[in-house]
GROMACS .gro file of C-alpha atoms in nm:
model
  287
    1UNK     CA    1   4.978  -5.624   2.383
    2UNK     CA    2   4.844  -5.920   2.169
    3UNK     CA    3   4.908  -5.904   1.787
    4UNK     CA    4   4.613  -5.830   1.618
    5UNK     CA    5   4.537  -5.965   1.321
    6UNK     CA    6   4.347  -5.883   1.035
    7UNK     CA    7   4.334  -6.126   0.786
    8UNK     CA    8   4.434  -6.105   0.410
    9UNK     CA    9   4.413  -6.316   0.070
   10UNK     CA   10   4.462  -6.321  -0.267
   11UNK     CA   11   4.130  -6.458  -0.491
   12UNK     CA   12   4.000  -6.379  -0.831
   13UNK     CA   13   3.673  -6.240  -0.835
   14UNK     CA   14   3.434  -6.241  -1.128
   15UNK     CA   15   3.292  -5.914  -1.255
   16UNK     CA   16   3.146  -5.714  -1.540
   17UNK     CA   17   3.147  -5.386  -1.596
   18UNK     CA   18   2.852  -5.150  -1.705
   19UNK     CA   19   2.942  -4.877  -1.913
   20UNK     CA   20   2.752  -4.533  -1.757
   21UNK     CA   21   2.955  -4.276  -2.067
   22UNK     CA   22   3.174  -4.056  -2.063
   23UNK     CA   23   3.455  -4.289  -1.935
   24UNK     CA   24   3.227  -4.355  -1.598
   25UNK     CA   25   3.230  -4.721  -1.587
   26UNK     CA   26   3.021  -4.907  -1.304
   27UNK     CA   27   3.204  -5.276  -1.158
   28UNK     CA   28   2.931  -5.554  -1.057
   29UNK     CA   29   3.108  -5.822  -0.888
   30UNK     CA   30   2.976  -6.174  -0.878
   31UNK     CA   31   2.842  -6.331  -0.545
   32UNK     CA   32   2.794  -6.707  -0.580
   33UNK     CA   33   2.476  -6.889  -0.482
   34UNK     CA   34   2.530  -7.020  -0.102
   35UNK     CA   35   2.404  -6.987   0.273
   36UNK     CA   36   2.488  -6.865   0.554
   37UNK     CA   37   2.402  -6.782   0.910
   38UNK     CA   38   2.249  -6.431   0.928
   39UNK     CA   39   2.277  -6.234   1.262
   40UNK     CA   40   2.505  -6.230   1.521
   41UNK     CA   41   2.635  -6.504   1.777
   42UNK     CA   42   2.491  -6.463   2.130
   43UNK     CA   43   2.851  -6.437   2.285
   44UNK     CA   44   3.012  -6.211   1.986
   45UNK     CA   45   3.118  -5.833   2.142
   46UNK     CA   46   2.885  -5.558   2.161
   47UNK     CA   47   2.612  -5.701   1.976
   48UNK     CA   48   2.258  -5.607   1.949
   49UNK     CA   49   1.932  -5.769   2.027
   50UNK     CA   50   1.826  -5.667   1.668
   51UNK     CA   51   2.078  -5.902   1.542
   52UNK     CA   52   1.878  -6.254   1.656
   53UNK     CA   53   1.772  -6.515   1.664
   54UNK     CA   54   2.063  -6.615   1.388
   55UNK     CA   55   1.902  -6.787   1.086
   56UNK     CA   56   2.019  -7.013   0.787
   57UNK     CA   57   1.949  -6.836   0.500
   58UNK     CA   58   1.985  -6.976   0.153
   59UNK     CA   59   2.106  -6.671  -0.065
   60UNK     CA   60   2.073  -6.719  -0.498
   61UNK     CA   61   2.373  -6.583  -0.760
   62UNK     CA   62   2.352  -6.180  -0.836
   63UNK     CA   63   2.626  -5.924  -0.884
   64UNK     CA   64   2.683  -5.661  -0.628
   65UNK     CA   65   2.880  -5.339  -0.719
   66UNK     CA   66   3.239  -5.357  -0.581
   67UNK     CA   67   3.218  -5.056  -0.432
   68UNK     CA   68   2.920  -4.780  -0.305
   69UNK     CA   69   2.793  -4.526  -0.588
   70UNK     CA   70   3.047  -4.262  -0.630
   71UNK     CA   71   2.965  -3.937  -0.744
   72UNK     CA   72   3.066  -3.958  -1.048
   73UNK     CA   73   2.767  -4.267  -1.150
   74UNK     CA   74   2.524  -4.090  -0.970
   75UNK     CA   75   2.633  -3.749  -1.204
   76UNK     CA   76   2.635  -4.022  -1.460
   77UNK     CA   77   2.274  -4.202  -1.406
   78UNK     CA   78   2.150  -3.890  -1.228
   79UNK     CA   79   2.135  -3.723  -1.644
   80UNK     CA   80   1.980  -3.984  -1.792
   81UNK     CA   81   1.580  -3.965  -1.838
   82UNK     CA   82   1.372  -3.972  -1.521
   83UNK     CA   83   1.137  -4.267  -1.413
   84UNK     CA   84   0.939  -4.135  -1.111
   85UNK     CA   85   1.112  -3.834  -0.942
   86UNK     CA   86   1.392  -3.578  -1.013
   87UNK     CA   87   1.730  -3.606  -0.888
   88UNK     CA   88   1.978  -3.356  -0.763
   89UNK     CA   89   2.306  -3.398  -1.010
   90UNK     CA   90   2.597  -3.275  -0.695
   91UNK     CA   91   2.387  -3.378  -0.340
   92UNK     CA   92   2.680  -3.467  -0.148
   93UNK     CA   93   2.844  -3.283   0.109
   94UNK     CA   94   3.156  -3.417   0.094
   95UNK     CA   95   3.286  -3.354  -0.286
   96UNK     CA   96   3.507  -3.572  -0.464
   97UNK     CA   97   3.431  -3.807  -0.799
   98UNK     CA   98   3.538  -4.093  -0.655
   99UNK     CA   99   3.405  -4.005  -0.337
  100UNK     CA  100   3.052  -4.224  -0.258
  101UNK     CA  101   2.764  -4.050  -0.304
  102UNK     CA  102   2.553  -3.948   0.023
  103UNK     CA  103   2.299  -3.710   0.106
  104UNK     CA  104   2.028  -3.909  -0.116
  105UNK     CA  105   1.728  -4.049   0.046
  106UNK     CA  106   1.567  -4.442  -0.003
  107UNK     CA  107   1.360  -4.293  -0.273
  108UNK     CA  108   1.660  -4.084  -0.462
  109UNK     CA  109   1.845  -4.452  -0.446
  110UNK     CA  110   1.559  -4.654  -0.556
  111UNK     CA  111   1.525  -4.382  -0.825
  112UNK     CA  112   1.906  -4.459  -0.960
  113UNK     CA  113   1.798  -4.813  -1.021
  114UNK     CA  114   1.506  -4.752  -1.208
  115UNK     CA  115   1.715  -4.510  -1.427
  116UNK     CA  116   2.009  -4.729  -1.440
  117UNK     CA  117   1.784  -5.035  -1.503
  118UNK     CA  118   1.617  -4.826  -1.828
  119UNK     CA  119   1.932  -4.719  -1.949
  120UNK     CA  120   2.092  -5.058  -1.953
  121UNK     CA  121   1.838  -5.339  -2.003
  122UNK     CA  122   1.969  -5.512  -1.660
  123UNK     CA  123   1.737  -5.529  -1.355
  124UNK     CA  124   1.954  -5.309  -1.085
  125UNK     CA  125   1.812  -5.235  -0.743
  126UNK     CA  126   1.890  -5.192  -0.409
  127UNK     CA  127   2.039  -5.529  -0.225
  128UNK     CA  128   1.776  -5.713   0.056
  129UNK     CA  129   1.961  -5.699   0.378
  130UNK     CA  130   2.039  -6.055   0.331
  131UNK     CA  131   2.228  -6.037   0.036
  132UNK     CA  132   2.414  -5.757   0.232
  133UNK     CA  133   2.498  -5.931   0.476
  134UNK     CA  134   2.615  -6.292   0.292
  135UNK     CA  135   2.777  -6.064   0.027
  136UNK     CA  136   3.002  -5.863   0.364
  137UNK     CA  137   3.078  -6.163   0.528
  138UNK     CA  138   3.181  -6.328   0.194
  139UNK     CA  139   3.227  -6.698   0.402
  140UNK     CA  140   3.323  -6.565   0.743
  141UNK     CA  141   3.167  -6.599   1.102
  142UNK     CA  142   3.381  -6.289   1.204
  143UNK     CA  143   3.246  -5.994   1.384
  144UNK     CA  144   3.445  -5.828   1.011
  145UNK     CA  145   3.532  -5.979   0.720
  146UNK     CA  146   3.941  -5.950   0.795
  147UNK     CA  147   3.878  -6.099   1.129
  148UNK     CA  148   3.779  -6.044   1.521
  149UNK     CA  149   3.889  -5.675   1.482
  150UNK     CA  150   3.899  -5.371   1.328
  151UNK     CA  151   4.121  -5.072   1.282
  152UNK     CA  152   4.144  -4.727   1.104
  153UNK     CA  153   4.433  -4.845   0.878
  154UNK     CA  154   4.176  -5.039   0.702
  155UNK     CA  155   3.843  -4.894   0.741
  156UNK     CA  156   3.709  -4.539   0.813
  157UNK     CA  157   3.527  -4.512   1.076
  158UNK     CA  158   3.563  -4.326   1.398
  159UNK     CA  159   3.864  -4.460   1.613
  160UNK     CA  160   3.870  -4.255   1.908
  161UNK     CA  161   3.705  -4.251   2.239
  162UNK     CA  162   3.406  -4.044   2.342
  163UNK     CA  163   3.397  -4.022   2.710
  164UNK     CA  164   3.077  -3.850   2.731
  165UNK     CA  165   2.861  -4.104   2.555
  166UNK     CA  166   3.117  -4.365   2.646
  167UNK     CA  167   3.170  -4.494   2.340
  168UNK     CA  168   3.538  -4.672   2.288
  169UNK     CA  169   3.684  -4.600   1.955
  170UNK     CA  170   3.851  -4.968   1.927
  171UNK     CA  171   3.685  -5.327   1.912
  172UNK     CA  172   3.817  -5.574   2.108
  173UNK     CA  173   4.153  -5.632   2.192
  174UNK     CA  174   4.186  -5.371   1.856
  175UNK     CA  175   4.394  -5.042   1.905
  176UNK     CA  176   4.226  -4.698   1.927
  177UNK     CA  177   4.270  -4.498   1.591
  178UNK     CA  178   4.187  -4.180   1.406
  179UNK     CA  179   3.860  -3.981   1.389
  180UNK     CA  180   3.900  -3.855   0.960
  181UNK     CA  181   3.538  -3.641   0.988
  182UNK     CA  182   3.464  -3.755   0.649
  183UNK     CA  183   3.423  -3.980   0.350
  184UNK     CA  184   3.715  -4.158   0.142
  185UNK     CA  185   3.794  -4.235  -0.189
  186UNK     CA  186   3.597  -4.558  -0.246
  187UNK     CA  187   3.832  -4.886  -0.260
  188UNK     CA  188   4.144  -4.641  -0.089
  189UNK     CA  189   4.241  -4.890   0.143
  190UNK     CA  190   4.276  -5.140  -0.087
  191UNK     CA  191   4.106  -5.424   0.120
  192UNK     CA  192   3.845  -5.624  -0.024
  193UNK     CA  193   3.658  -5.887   0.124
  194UNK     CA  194   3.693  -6.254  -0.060
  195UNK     CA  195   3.413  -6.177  -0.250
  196UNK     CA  196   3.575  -5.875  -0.415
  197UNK     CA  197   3.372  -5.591  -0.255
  198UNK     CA  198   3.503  -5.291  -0.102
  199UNK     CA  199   3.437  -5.083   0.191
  200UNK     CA  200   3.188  -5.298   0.338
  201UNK     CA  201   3.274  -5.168   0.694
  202UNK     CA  202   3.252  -4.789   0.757
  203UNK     CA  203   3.244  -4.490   0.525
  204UNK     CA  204   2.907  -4.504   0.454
  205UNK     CA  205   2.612  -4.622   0.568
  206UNK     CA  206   2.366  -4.834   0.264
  207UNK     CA  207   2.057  -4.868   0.220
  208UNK     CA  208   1.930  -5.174   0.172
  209UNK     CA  209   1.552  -5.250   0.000
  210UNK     CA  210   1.385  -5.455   0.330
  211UNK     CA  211   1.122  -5.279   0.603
  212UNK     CA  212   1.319  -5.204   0.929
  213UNK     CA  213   1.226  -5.479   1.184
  214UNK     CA  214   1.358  -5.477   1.553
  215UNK     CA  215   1.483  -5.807   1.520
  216UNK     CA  216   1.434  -6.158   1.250
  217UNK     CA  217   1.145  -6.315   1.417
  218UNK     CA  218   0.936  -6.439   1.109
  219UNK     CA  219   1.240  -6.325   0.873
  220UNK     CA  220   1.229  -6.470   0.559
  221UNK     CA  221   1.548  -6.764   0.500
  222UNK     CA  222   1.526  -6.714   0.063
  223UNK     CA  223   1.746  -6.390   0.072
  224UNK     CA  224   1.427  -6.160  -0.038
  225UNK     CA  225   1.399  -5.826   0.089
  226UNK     CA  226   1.113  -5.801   0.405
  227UNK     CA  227   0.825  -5.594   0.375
  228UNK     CA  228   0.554  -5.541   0.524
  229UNK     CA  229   0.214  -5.551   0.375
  230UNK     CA  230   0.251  -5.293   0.091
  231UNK     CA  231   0.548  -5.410  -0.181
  232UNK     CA  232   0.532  -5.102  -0.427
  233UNK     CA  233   0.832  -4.980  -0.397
  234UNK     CA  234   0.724  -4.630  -0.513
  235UNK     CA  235   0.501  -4.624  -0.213
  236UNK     CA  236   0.696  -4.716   0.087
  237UNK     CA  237   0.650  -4.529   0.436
  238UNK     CA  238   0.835  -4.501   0.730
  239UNK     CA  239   1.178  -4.655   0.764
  240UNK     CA  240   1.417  -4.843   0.560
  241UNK     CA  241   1.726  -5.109   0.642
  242UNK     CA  242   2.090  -4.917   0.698
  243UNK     CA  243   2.385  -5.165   0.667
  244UNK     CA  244   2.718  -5.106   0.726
  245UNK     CA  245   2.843  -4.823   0.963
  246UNK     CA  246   2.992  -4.486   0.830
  247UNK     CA  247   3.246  -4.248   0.907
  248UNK     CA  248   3.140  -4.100   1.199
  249UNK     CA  249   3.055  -4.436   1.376
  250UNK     CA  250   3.222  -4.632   1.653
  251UNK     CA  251   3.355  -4.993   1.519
  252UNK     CA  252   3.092  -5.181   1.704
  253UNK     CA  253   2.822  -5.013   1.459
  254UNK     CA  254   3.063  -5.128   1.192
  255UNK     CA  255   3.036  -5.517   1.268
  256UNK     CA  256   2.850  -5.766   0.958
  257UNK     CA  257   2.581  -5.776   1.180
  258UNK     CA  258   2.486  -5.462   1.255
  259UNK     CA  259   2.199  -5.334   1.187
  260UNK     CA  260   2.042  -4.973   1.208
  261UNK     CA  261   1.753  -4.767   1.030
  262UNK     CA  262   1.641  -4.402   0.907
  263UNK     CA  263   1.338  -4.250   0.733
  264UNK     CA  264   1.327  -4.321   0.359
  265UNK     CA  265   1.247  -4.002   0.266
  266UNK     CA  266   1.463  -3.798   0.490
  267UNK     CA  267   1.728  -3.550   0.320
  268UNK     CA  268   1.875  -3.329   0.582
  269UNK     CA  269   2.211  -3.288   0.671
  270UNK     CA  270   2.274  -3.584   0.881
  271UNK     CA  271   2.235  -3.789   0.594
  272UNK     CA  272   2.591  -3.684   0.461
  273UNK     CA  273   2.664  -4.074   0.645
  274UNK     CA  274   2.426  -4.235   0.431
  275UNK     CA  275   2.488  -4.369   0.063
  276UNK     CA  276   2.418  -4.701  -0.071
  277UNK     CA  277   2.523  -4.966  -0.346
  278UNK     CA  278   2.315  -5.169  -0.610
  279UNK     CA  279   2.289  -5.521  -0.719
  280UNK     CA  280   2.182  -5.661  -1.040
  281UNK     CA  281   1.992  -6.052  -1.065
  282UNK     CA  282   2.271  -6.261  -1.232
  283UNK     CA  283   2.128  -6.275  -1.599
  284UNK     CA  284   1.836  -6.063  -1.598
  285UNK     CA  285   1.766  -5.854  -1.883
  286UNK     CA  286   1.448  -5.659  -1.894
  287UNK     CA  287   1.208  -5.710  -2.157
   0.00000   0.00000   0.00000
């Protein structure tokens, strides 16, 4: 069998980190100002039509948090006063502090922002699906961040075969692995991307701000989120941008440029995949 190979490196990333009380601390990592080619090759493995035509997009400096929300911030941000509508302190259905949080809808996320953003003075939100994707692939042209493949030593995702959806639990000339049924401790693997960010492939799924579109005809190439024709946030319909993969998904779903959707408002139990992480505009301090 071929030696796969994921690949590793040592870099210094820049970071601050917001203090939420109580010894809950939240760590924004810096991504650079660059560009990059959103979407996925025509000839990379198991991709989607969603995932064209590729694009140059020209991304600007923010800070992304190294890892998803853990339940612990959301505890943390889900106390402090509320901006537009209440949020449940323990939603998650898999407990754990430094679990991530799931089980919160578009809204509910959105929602930690605005609280986060009173509390602190810093302009936090939920990323565009550009950013996410720039800020995953962190320089590479890789179906994943370590390389061409994936495995369950360094991501959680579902690793074994399905035979009657046939769905293959391993990517490429990857091996099959383990099926875990659940979330991780955020950062547990202890592989980061060169960027700095954690779990960026499986565990959860994260929302991202943008409108779901089937695919990035008339995309924008500044990094912005994509909306349709109404922008208040407080007001959005219908669905919202998932990025990432989750615990219960196959590895293809788990690729930088895949792409999938859910209602914003929707709650229920299959959302237990579904968490998200926040960014905050280099510099920005509210007014």
């Amino acid at each position: 069998m071929p030696k796969i190979v994921i690949n590793r490196t040592q870099k210094t990333a820049q970071y601050y980190v917001e203090d939420l009380g109580n010894g809950i601390t939240l760590d924004m990592v810096l991504i650079k100002s660059g560009s990059f080619l959103m979407g996925s090759p025509e000839d990379e493995l198991e991709r989607s039509g969603s995932e064209s035509p590729q694009h140059l997009v020209n991304i600007n400096q923010f800070c992304m948090g190294k890892y998803p929300v853990t339940q612990a911030q959301w505890k943390a941000v889900a106390a402090l006063p509320q901006v537009n509508i209440e949020l449940e302190a323990d939603p998650s259905r898999f407990k754990g502090e430094q679990r991530p949080i799931e089980q919160v809808s578009w809204y509910d996320a959105v929602e930690f922002c605005d609280r986060l953003s009173s509390h602190t003075q810093r302009l936090y939100r939920l990323p565009s699906e550009a950013e996410w994707e720039y800020a995953c692939r962190a320089g590479t042209t890789t179906p994943f961040h370590f390389g061409e493949t994936i495995t369950t030593d360094v991501a959680n995702y579902d690793g074994t075969d399905d035979e009657e959806h046939k769905w293959s639990g391993s990517y490429g000339r990857g091996p099959k692995g383990i099926y875990r049924k659940e979330t991780t401790f955020v950062g547990s693997f202890e592989v980061a991307n060169t960027f700095g960010l954690y779990d960026m492939h499986g565990n959860v799924w994260e929302w991202c701000l943008d409108d779901w579109h089937h695919n990035y005809e008339g995309a924008p190439t500044d990094g912005s989120a994509w909306f349709d024709d109404n922008n208040n946030l407080s007001q959005k319909q219908g669905n919202a941008l998932l990025r990432g993969g989750s615990w219960i998904i196959y590895p293809r779903i788990c690729r930088s440029a895949s792409r999938d959707n859910y209602d914003r408002a929707e709650r229920d139990n299959i959302s237990n995949i579904i968490g998200f992480r926040v960014v905050c505009a280099a510099g920005r301090i509210l007014q």
